[in-house]
Amino acid sequence: MQLLDGKALSKKIELEVTSDVKTLKDKCGCTPGLAVVLVGQDPASATYVNMKKKACDRVGFYSITHDMPQSISQEAIEKTIIMLNNDTNVDGILIQLPLPEHIDTTKLLELVEPAKDVDGFHPFNVGRLVTNLDGFVPCTPLGVMELLKEYEIDVKGKNCVVIGASNIVGKPMASLLLNADATVEICHIHTDSLKKHTLNADIILVAVGIINLITDDMVKDDVIIIDIGVSRTTEGKLVGDVDFENVSKKSSFITPSPGGVGPMTIAMLLKNTLKAAKINAKDKK
Ligand code: NAD
């Protein structure tokens, strides 16, 4: 069994981004900029935003967080997004999800200028991903593809089972795999007998948020496991969706959790923001 070390790869990517930022600054005086919209007091969201801000600082980006109270109106957030769309210091805009219930999340995601949509959630970028055209791809599934590439795991012709069908993880994950010529199955909460599907999988990519959802009796020998889920145990420990101790014994490759997909998500946010900045820098010439 070999670990797919997302922590190590993310560090390598950060060094590459840092070097590219220097080159961009020397060439045109441009500093890549990321704006984050954070609404409310959700502790997990605040932690994620803080991690993203620190990563921006490490690679030399300009970053700004618009911290808004839970009771903020839809209109006020919309005004902020329009302002950020027009701000030339901002190359990427990220709306930290989930938003409070009274907020129309879809409307806000659609308001973000597609060229600044570094999370890849705008329907324009979703459409480009599904049609296999260049655009912004959601960071978590993009990070998974980078991790597979780093370990020379070719998904072409492989049976890939994606568990979880959200717009931000499962569906874009399935699109990326299909674009890379994998045979893809998507399972979700209404899937009858998950095991029937997972037993046939060469690669299992699970993004659900249920501790020990995948156990060793559900996988075949030499399976490749990508554990995207994140949950907290009653003792406060962060864990994935896979019974790592037992499933790892049957796996050829497996991501640790934490230390697998999580760091790759942040690394891809940096890469997407750099990509947006490079495109904007061309426009400024
Ligand atoms: P979500 O709640 O939007 O979607 C969960 C999906 O799981 C749904 O499609 C649902 O149908 C499916 N599901 C629920 N119960 C199931 C079951 N018993 N069997 C099969 N499928 C089931 O969640 P999300 O935003 O896609 O996130 C999923 C998990 O991934 C969460 O644990 C989240 O914390 C984690 N996540 C991790 C990263 C990272 O960087 N590592 C990034 C995003 C999300």
Coordinates of C-alpha atoms and ligand atoms in Angstrom, one line a residue:
M1 CA 0.0 0.0 0.0
Q2 CA 1.3 3.5 -0.9
L3 CA 0.0 6.7 0.7
L4 CA -1.1 9.5 -1.7
D5 CA 0.5 12.3 0.2
G6 CA -1.5 15.5 -0.5
K7 CA 0.4 17.4 2.1
A8 CA 3.8 16.9 0.4
L9 CA 2.4 17.6 -3.1
S10 CA 0.6 20.8 -2.0
K11 CA 3.9 22.1 -0.6
K12 CA 5.5 21.5 -3.9
I13 CA 2.7 23.3 -5.7
E14 CA 2.9 26.2 -3.3
L15 CA 6.6 26.6 -4.2
E16 CA 5.8 26.6 -7.9
V17 CA 3.0 29.2 -7.4
T18 CA 5.4 31.4 -5.3
S19 CA 7.9 31.3 -8.1
D20 CA 5.2 32.2 -10.7
V21 CA 4.0 35.1 -8.6
K22 CA 7.5 36.5 -8.5
T23 CA 7.8 36.2 -12.3
L24 CA 4.4 37.9 -12.8
K25 CA 5.3 40.7 -10.4
D26 CA 8.6 41.3 -12.3
K27 CA 6.9 41.2 -15.7
C28 CA 4.0 43.5 -15.1
G29 CA 3.9 44.6 -11.5
C30 CA 0.7 42.5 -11.0
T31 CA 0.0 40.8 -7.7
P32 CA -2.6 38.0 -7.8
G33 CA -5.5 38.9 -5.6
L34 CA -8.2 36.7 -3.9
A35 CA -11.3 38.1 -2.2
V36 CA -13.3 35.9 0.2
V37 CA -16.8 36.5 1.2
L38 CA -17.5 35.0 4.6
V39 CA -21.0 35.3 6.1
G40 CA -21.9 34.4 9.7
Q41 CA -20.0 32.7 12.5
D42 CA -19.8 29.1 11.4
P43 CA -16.5 27.9 13.1
A44 CA -15.6 25.4 10.3
S45 CA -16.0 28.1 7.6
A46 CA -13.9 30.6 9.7
T47 CA -11.2 27.9 10.0
Y48 CA -11.2 27.2 6.2
V49 CA -11.1 30.9 5.4
N50 CA -8.2 31.4 7.8
M51 CA -6.3 28.5 6.2
K52 CA -6.9 30.0 2.7
K53 CA -5.7 33.5 3.8
K54 CA -2.5 32.0 5.3
A55 CA -1.9 30.1 2.1
C56 CA -2.3 33.3 0.1
D57 CA 0.2 35.1 2.3
R58 CA 2.7 32.3 1.9
V59 CA 2.7 32.5 -1.9
G60 CA 2.7 36.3 -2.0
F61 CA -0.9 37.0 -3.1
Y62 CA -3.0 40.0 -2.1
S63 CA -6.0 38.7 -0.1
I64 CA -9.0 40.3 1.4
T65 CA -11.9 38.8 3.5
H66 CA -15.3 40.5 3.5
D67 CA -16.5 39.3 6.9
M68 CA -20.3 39.8 7.1
P69 CA -22.8 39.2 9.9
Q70 CA -25.2 36.2 9.8
S71 CA -28.2 38.7 9.5
I72 CA -26.8 40.4 6.4
S73 CA -29.3 41.0 3.5
Q74 CA -29.1 39.3 0.1
E75 CA -28.8 42.8 -1.5
A76 CA -25.8 43.8 0.6
I77 CA -23.9 40.6 -0.4
E78 CA -24.8 41.2 -4.0
K79 CA -23.5 44.7 -3.9
T80 CA -20.2 43.4 -2.5
I81 CA -19.9 40.8 -5.3
I82 CA -20.5 43.5 -7.9
M83 CA -17.9 45.7 -6.3
L84 CA -15.4 42.8 -6.3
N85 CA -16.2 42.0 -10.0
N86 CA -15.1 45.5 -10.8
D87 CA -12.1 45.6 -8.6
T88 CA -8.9 45.3 -10.7
N89 CA -6.9 44.2 -7.6
V90 CA -9.1 41.1 -7.3
D91 CA -8.5 38.2 -9.7
G92 CA -10.5 35.6 -7.8
I93 CA -13.7 35.7 -5.8
L94 CA -14.6 32.9 -3.4
I95 CA -18.0 32.8 -1.5
Q96 CA -17.4 30.6 1.5
L97 CA -20.3 28.0 1.7
P98 CA -22.7 27.2 3.3
L99 CA -24.5 30.6 3.5
P100 CA -27.3 31.3 5.9
E101 CA -30.8 29.9 4.9
H102 CA -32.3 33.3 4.0
I103 CA -29.6 33.8 1.4
D104 CA -30.1 32.7 -2.2
T105 CA -26.8 30.9 -2.8
T106 CA -27.4 30.1 -6.5
K107 CA -28.1 33.7 -7.3
L108 CA -24.9 34.8 -5.7
L109 CA -22.8 32.2 -7.4
E110 CA -24.2 33.3 -10.7
L111 CA -23.4 36.9 -10.0
V112 CA -19.6 36.2 -9.7
E113 CA -17.9 37.2 -12.9
P114 CA -17.0 33.8 -14.6
A115 CA -13.4 35.0 -15.2
K116 CA -13.0 35.5 -11.4
D117 CA -14.8 32.3 -10.4
V118 CA -11.8 30.5 -8.9
D119 CA -14.1 28.0 -7.2
G120 CA -15.6 26.9 -10.5
F121 CA -19.2 27.0 -9.2
H122 CA -20.6 29.4 -11.8
P123 CA -22.9 27.6 -14.4
F124 CA -20.7 29.0 -17.2
N125 CA -17.6 27.1 -15.8
V126 CA -19.7 24.1 -14.9
G127 CA -20.8 23.9 -18.5
R128 CA -17.2 24.2 -19.7
L129 CA -16.1 21.4 -17.5
V130 CA -18.9 19.1 -18.6
T131 CA -18.1 19.8 -22.3
N132 CA -14.3 19.4 -21.5
L133 CA -13.4 23.0 -22.3
D134 CA -10.9 25.0 -20.4
G135 CA -12.3 27.0 -17.5
F136 CA -12.3 27.1 -13.8
V137 CA -12.7 23.7 -12.1
P138 CA -13.8 23.2 -8.5
C139 CA -10.7 23.0 -6.3
T140 CA -11.3 19.7 -4.5
P141 CA -11.9 17.4 -7.5
L142 CA -9.1 19.3 -9.4
G143 CA -6.8 18.5 -6.5
V144 CA -7.7 14.8 -6.6
M145 CA -6.8 14.7 -10.3
E146 CA -3.4 16.4 -9.6
L147 CA -2.8 13.8 -6.8
L148 CA -3.5 10.9 -9.2
K149 CA -1.3 12.5 -11.8
E150 CA 1.6 12.9 -9.4
Y151 CA 1.5 9.2 -8.6
E152 CA 1.2 8.3 -12.3
I153 CA -2.3 6.8 -11.8
D154 CA -3.9 6.8 -15.2
V155 CA -7.7 6.6 -14.9
K156 CA -8.3 5.8 -18.6
G157 CA -10.6 2.8 -18.9
K158 CA -10.7 2.2 -15.1
N159 CA -13.9 1.6 -13.2
C160 CA -14.3 4.7 -11.0
V161 CA -17.0 4.9 -8.4
V162 CA -17.7 8.4 -7.1
I163 CA -19.8 8.3 -3.9
G164 CA -21.5 11.7 -3.3
A165 CA -23.2 13.7 -6.0
S166 CA -22.9 17.3 -4.8
N167 CA -22.3 20.2 -7.2
I168 CA -19.1 21.1 -5.5
V169 CA -17.4 17.7 -5.2
G170 CA -19.1 14.6 -6.5
K171 CA -20.5 15.9 -9.9
P172 CA -17.3 17.8 -11.0
M173 CA -15.2 14.8 -9.8
A174 CA -17.2 12.5 -12.1
S175 CA -16.9 15.0 -15.0
L176 CA -13.1 15.2 -14.6
L177 CA -12.8 11.4 -14.5
L178 CA -15.0 11.0 -17.6
N179 CA -13.0 13.7 -19.4
A180 CA -9.9 11.6 -18.6
D181 CA -11.6 8.5 -20.2
A182 CA -12.6 6.6 -17.1
T183 CA -15.7 4.6 -16.8
V184 CA -17.6 6.5 -14.1
E185 CA -20.5 5.5 -11.8
I186 CA -22.0 8.0 -9.4
C187 CA -23.5 6.8 -6.2
H188 CA -25.5 8.8 -3.7
I189 CA -27.9 8.6 -0.8
H190 CA -30.6 6.8 -2.9
T191 CA -28.2 4.3 -4.4
D192 CA -29.4 0.8 -3.6
S193 CA -26.6 -1.4 -2.1
L194 CA -23.4 0.7 -2.3
K195 CA -21.3 -2.4 -1.9
K196 CA -22.6 -3.8 -5.2
H197 CA -21.0 -0.8 -6.9
T198 CA -17.8 -0.4 -4.8
L199 CA -16.8 -4.1 -5.2
N200 CA -16.5 -3.6 -8.9
A201 CA -14.4 -0.4 -8.5
D202 CA -10.7 0.0 -9.5
I203 CA -10.8 3.5 -7.9
I204 CA -13.3 4.7 -5.2
L205 CA -13.6 8.4 -4.6
V206 CA -15.8 9.1 -1.6
A207 CA -17.2 12.5 -0.6
V208 CA -20.1 12.0 1.8
G209 CA -19.2 12.9 5.4
I210 CA -20.1 9.6 7.1
I211 CA -17.4 8.0 9.3
N212 CA -16.5 4.4 8.2
L213 CA -19.0 4.5 5.3
I214 CA -16.4 2.4 3.3
T215 CA -15.3 -0.8 5.0
D216 CA -12.9 -3.5 3.9
D217 CA -15.7 -5.9 2.8
M218 CA -16.8 -3.4 0.3
V219 CA -13.6 -3.1 -1.7
K220 CA -11.6 -5.5 -4.0
D221 CA -7.9 -6.2 -3.6
D222 CA -5.5 -3.5 -4.9
V223 CA -8.3 -0.8 -5.0
I224 CA -7.3 2.8 -5.1
I225 CA -9.0 4.9 -2.5
I226 CA -9.5 8.7 -2.5
D227 CA -11.1 9.7 0.8
I228 CA -12.6 13.2 0.4
G229 CA -15.0 13.3 3.3
V230 CA -14.3 15.2 6.5
S231 CA -16.0 14.5 9.8
R232 CA -15.2 15.1 13.4
T233 CA -15.3 12.2 15.9
T234 CA -16.9 12.6 19.3
E235 CA -13.3 13.0 20.6
G236 CA -12.8 15.9 18.2
K237 CA -10.5 14.1 15.8
L238 CA -10.8 14.8 12.0
V239 CA -11.5 11.7 10.0
G240 CA -12.6 10.7 6.5
D241 CA -15.3 8.4 5.1
V242 CA -13.1 5.3 5.0
D243 CA -12.2 2.8 7.6
F244 CA -8.5 3.6 6.9
E245 CA -7.0 0.9 9.2
N246 CA -8.7 -2.0 7.5
V247 CA -9.3 -0.7 4.0
S248 CA -5.6 0.4 3.6
K249 CA -4.5 -3.3 4.0
K250 CA -6.4 -4.1 0.7
S251 CA -5.5 -0.9 -1.2
S252 CA -2.7 -0.3 -3.7
F253 CA -2.9 3.5 -3.1
I254 CA -4.9 5.4 -0.5
T255 CA -5.2 9.0 0.7
P256 CA -4.7 9.6 4.4
S257 CA -7.4 11.8 6.0
P258 CA -6.4 14.4 7.0
G259 CA -3.3 15.1 4.9
G260 CA -4.7 13.8 1.6
V261 CA -7.2 15.7 -0.3
G262 CA -7.7 18.7 2.1
P263 CA -4.3 20.4 1.4
M264 CA -4.7 19.8 -2.3
T265 CA -8.0 21.8 -2.2
I266 CA -6.1 24.8 -1.0
A267 CA -3.3 24.3 -3.4
M268 CA -5.8 24.3 -6.3
L269 CA -7.4 27.5 -5.1
L270 CA -4.0 29.1 -5.3
K271 CA -3.4 27.7 -8.8
N272 CA -6.9 28.8 -10.0
T273 CA -6.3 32.3 -8.6
L274 CA -2.9 32.5 -10.3
K275 CA -4.5 31.3 -13.6
A276 CA -7.1 34.1 -13.3
A277 CA -4.3 36.6 -12.5
K278 CA -2.3 35.6 -15.5
I279 CA -5.3 36.0 -17.8
N280 CA -6.0 39.4 -16.3
A281 CA -2.3 40.4 -16.7
K282 CA -2.5 39.7 -20.4
D283 CA -5.6 42.0 -20.6
K284 CA -3.7 44.8 -18.8
K285 CA -0.9 44.8 -21.4
Ligands
NAD1 P1 -23.1 17.3 0.5 O1 -23.8 17.1 1.8 O2 -23.5 18.4 -0.4 O3 -23.2 16.0 -0.4 C1 -23.1 14.7 0.2 C2 -23.4 13.7 -0.8 O4 -23.4 12.4 -0.2 C3 -24.8 13.7 -1.4 O5 -24.8 13.6 -2.8 C4 -25.6 12.6 -0.8 O6 -26.6 12.0 -1.7 C5 -24.5 11.6 -0.6 N1 -24.8 10.7 0.5 C6 -25.3 10.9 1.7 N2 -25.4 9.8 2.5 C7 -25.0 8.8 1.7 C8 -24.9 7.4 1.9 N3 -25.3 6.8 3.0 N4 -24.4 6.6 0.9 C9 -24.0 7.2 -0.3 N5 -24.1 8.5 -0.6 C10 -24.6 9.3 0.5 O7 -21.6 17.3 0.9 P2 -20.3 17.9 0.0 O8 -20.2 19.3 0.2 O9 -20.2 17.2 -1.3 O10 -19.1 17.2 0.9 C11 -19.0 15.9 1.1 C12 -17.9 15.6 2.1 O11 -16.7 16.0 1.6 C13 -18.1 16.3 3.5 O12 -17.6 15.4 4.5 C14 -17.2 17.5 3.3 O13 -16.7 18.0 4.6 C15 -16.1 16.9 2.5 N6 -15.3 17.9 1.7 C16 -14.0 17.9 1.8 C17 -13.2 18.8 1.1 C18 -11.8 18.7 1.2 O14 -11.1 19.6 0.8 N7 -11.2 17.6 1.7 C19 -13.8 19.7 0.3 C20 -15.2 19.7 0.2 C21 -16.0 18.8 0.9

